[in-house]
Each structure stands twice: as structure tokens, then as C-alpha cells.
PDB file of C-alpha atoms and ligand atoms in Angstrom:
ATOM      1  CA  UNK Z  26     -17.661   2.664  -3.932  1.00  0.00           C
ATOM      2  CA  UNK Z  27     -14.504   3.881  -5.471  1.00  0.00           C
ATOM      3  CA  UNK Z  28     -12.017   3.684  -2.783  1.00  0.00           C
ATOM      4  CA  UNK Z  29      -8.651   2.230  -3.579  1.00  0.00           C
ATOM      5  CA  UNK Z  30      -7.778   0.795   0.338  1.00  0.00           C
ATOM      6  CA  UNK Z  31     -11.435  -1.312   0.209  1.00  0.00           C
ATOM      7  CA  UNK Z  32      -9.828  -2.463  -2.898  1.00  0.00           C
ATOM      8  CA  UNK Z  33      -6.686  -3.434  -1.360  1.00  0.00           C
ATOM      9  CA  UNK Z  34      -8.891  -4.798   1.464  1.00  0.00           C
ATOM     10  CA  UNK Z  35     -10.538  -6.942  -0.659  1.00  0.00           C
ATOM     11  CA  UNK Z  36      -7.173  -7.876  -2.598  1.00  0.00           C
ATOM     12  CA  UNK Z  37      -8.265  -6.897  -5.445  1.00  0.00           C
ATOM     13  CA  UNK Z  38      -5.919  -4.849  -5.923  1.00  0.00           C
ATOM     14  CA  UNK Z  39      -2.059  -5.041  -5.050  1.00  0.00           C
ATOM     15  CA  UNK Z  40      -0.185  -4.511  -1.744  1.00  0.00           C
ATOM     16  CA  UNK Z  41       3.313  -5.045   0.090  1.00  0.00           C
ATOM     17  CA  UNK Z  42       1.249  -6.966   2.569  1.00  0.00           C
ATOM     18  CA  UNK Z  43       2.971  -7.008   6.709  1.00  0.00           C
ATOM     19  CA  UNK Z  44      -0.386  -8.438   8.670  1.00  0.00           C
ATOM     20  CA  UNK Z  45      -3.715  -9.443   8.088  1.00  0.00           C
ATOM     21  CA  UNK Z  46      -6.719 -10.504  10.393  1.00  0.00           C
ATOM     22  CA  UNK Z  47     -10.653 -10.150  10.392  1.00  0.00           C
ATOM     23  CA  UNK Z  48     -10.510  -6.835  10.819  1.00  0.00           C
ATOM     24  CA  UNK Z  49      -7.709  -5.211   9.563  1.00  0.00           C
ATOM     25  CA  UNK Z  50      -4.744  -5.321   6.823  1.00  0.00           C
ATOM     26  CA  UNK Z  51      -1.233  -3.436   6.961  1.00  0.00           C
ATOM     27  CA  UNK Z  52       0.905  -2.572   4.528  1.00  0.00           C
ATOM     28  CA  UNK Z  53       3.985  -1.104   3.430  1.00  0.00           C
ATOM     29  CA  UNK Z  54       3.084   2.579   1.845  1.00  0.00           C
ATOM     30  CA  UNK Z  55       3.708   3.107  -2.073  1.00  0.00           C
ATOM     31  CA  UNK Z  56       5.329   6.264  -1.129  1.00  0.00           C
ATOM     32  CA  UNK Z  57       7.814   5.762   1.803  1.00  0.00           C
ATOM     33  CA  UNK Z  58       8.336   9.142   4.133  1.00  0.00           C
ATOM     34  CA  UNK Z  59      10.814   6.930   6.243  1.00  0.00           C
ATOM     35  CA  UNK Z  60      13.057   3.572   6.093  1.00  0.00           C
ATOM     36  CA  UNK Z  61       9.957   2.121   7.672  1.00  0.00           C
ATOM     37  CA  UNK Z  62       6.469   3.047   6.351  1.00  0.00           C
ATOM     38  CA  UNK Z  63       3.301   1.136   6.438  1.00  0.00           C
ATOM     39  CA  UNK Z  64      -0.092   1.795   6.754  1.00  0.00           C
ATOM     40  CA  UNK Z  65      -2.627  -0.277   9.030  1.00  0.00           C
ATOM     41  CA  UNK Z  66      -6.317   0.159   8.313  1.00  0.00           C
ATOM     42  CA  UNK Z  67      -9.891  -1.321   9.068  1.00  0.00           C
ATOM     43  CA  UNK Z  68     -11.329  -3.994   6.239  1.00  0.00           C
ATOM     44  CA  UNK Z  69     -14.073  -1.664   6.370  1.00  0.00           C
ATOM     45  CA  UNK Z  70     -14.925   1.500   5.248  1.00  0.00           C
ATOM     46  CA  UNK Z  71     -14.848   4.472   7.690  1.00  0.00           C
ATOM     47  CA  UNK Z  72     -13.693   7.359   5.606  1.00  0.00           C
ATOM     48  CA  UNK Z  73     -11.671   8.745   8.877  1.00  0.00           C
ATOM     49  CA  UNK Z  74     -11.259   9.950  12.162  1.00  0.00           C
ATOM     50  CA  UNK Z  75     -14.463  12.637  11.449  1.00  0.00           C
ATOM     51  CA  UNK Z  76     -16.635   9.297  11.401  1.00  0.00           C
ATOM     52  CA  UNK Z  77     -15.257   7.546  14.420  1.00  0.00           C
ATOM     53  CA  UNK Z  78     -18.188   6.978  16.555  1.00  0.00           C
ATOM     54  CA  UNK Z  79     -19.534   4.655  19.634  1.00  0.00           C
ATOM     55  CA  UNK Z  80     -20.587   2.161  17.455  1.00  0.00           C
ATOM     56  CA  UNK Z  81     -17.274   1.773  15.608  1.00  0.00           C
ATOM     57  CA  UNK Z  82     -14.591   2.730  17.289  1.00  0.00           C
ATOM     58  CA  UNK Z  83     -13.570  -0.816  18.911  1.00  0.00           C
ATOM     59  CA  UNK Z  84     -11.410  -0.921  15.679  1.00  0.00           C
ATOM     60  CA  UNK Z  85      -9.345   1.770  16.725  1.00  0.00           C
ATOM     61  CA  UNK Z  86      -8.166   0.103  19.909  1.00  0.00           C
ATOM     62  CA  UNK Z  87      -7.639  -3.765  17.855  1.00  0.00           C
ATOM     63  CA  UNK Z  88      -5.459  -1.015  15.210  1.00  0.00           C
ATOM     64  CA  UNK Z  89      -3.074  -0.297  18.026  1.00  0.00           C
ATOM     65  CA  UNK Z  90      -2.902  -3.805  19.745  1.00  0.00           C
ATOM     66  CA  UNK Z  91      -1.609  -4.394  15.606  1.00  0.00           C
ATOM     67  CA  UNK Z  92       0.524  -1.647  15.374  1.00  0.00           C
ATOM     68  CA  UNK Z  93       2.313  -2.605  18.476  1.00  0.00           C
ATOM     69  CA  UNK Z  94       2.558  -6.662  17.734  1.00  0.00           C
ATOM     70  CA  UNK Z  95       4.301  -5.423  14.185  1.00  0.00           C
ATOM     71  CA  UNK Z  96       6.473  -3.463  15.729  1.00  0.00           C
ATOM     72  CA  UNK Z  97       7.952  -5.930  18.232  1.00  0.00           C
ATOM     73  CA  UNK Z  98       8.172  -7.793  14.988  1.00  0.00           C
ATOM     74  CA  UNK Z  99      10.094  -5.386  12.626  1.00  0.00           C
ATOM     75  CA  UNK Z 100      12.318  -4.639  16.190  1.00  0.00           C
ATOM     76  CA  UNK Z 101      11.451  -0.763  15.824  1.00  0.00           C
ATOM     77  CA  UNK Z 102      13.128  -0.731  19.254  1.00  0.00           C
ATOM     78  CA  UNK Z 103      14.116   3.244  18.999  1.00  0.00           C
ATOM     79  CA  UNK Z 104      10.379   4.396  18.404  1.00  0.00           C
ATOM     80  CA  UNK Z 105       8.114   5.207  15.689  1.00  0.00           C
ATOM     81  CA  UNK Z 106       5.391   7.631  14.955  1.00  0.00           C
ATOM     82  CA  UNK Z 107       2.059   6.706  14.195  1.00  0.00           C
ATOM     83  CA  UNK Z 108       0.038   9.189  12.533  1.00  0.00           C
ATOM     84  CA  UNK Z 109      -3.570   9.892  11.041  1.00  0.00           C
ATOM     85  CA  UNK Z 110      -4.676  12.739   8.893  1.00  0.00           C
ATOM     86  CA  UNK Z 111      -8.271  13.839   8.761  1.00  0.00           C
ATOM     87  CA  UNK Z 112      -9.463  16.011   5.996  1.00  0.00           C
ATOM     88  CA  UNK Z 113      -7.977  18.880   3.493  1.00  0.00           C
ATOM     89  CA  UNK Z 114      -6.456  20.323   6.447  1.00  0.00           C
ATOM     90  CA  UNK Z 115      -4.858  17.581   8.141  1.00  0.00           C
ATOM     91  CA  UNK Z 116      -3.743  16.471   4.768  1.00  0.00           C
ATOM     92  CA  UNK Z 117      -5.818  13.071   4.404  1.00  0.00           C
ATOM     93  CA  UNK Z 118      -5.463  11.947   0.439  1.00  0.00           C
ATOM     94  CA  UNK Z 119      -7.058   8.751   0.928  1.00  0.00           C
ATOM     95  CA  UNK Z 120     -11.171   8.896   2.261  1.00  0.00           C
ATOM     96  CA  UNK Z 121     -10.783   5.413   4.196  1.00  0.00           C
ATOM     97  CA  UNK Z 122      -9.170   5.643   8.073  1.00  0.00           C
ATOM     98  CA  UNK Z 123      -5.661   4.496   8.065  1.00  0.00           C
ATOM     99  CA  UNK Z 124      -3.059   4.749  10.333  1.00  0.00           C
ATOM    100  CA  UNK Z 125       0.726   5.816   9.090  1.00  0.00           C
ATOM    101  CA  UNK Z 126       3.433   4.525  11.494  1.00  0.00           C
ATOM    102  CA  UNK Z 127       7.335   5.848  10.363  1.00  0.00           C
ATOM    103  CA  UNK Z 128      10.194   4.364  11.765  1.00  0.00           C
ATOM    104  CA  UNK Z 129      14.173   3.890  11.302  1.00  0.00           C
ATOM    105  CA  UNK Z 130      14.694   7.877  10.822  1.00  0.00           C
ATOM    106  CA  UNK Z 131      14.334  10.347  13.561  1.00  0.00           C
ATOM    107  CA  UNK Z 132      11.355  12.593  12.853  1.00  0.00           C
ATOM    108  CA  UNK Z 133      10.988  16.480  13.650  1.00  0.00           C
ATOM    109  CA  UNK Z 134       8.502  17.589  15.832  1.00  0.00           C
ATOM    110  CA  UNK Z 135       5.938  19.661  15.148  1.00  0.00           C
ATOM    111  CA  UNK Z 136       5.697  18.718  12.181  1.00  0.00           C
ATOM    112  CA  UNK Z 137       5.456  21.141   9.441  1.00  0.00           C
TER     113      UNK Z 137
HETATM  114  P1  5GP E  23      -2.901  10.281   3.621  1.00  0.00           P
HETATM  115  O1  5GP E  23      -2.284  11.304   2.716  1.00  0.00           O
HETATM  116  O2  5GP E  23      -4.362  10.082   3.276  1.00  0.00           O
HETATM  117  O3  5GP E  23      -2.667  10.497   5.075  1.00  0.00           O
HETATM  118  O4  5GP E  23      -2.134   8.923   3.314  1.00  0.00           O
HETATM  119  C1  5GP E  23      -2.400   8.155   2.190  1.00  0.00           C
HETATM  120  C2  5GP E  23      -1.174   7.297   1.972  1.00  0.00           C
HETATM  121  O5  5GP E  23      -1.527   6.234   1.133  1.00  0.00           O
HETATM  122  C3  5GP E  23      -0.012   8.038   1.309  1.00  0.00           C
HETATM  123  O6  5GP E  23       1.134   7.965   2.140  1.00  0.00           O
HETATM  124  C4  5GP E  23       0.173   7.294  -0.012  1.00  0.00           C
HETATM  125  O7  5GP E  23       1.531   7.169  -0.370  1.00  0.00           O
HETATM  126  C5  5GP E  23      -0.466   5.949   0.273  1.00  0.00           C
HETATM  127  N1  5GP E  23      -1.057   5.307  -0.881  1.00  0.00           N
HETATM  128  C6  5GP E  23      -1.890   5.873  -1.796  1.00  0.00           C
HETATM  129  N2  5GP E  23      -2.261   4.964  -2.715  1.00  0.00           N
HETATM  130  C7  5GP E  23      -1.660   3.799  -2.371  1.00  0.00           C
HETATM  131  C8  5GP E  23      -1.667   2.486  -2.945  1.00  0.00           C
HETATM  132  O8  5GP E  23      -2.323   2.218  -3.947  1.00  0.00           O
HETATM  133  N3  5GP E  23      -0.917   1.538  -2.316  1.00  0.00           N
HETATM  134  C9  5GP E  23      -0.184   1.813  -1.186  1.00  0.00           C
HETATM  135  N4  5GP E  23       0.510   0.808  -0.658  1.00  0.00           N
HETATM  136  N5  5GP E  23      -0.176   3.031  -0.617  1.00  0.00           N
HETATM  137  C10 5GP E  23      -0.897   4.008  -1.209  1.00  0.00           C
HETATM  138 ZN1   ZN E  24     -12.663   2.232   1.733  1.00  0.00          ZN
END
């Protein structure tokens, strides 16, 4: 399959690595929307939220036990947003589940 975060996954291709475990990988994003931008996502491949399901979805719980250990390591103290788009419509350009979470900039809300 031709999906560029199994690639990364796999390190076979290149990333600004932050964590790694069994089951997950995170990683600054090549296109920064904040001071702080990385990406956490599962090793493997669920394209995203549309194919969470009973038998998978453990991952999304370890993601957030991650997300939180990082950020009591980068001290993102004032907050962060975590964020996942799903589909054309939520604006998902990647087709593997990953989690955004943005931090040192005070974000709008709703977003636009
Ligand atoms: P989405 O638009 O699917 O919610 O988010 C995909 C994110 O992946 C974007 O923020 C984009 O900048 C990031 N991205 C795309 N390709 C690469 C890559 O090869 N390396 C890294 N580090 N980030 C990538
Ligand atoms: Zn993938």
C-alpha cells in the first residue's frame, strides 16, 4: 500500500521523530500550523476515524495516554489542541488516522 505515514512507520522514510513505542510514532508535522505541531499516529494502518471500530479502537485511548506524556514533556502548560480530520469534508489529506496536537499559539474557535 501506498501510504506515506506506514512509510514513516516503518522508517523508511524520514521524520522529525518526538516518541516511539509498539504501537505508535509521533512526529513533528512538515507543515507547522503552530510553534508546536506534531502528529501522533498508530504503526498500523487504519485509514481514519470512519474505520474506528470495537476491535481497534484500544489504540485510540494508548494515542492519548501519548499525547498527554509528550506534553508534560514539551511543558505545553497553557493548552493545546488536538485534532483529527476525517474525510474530504473534514479536510483529512493523509488516508492513515493521525492525531494533530497545536500548541504555543492561541487558536480560534470554531474553527473555520
Ligand atoms: P490532514 O490534512 O490529513 O489532517 O493532515 C495531514 C498532515 O500531515 C498535514 O498537516 C501535513 O503537513 C502532514 N504531512 C504530510 N506529509 C508529511 C510528511 O511526509 N512528513 C510529515 N512530517 N508530515 C507530513
Ligand atoms: Zn498507512
Amino acid at each position: 500500500m501506498d501510504c506515506i505515514f506506514c512509510k514513516i512507520a516503518a522508517g523508511e522514510m524520514p521524520s522529525n521523530k518526538i516518541y516511539e513505542d509498539e504501537e505508535t510514532l509521533a512526529f513533528y508535522d512538515v507543515s507547522p500550523q503552530a510553534p508546536v505541531h506534531f502528529l501522533v499516529i498508530p504503526k498500523t494502518h487504519i485509514r481514519g476515524v470512519d474505520e474506528i471500530n470495537e476491535s481497534n479502537s484500544g489504540i485510540v485511548a494508548h494515542i492519548y495516554e501519548v499525547i498527554a506524556h509528550i506534553a508534560r514533556q514539551l511543558d505545553l502548560d497553557n493548552g493545546y489542541r488536538v485534532v483529527t480530520n476525517c474525510g474530504d469534508d473534514g479536510g483529512q489529506t493523509v488516508g492513515h488516522l493521525h492525531f494533530h496536537v497545536l500548541a504555543k499559539r492561541t487558536l480560534a474557535w470554531p474553527p473555520g
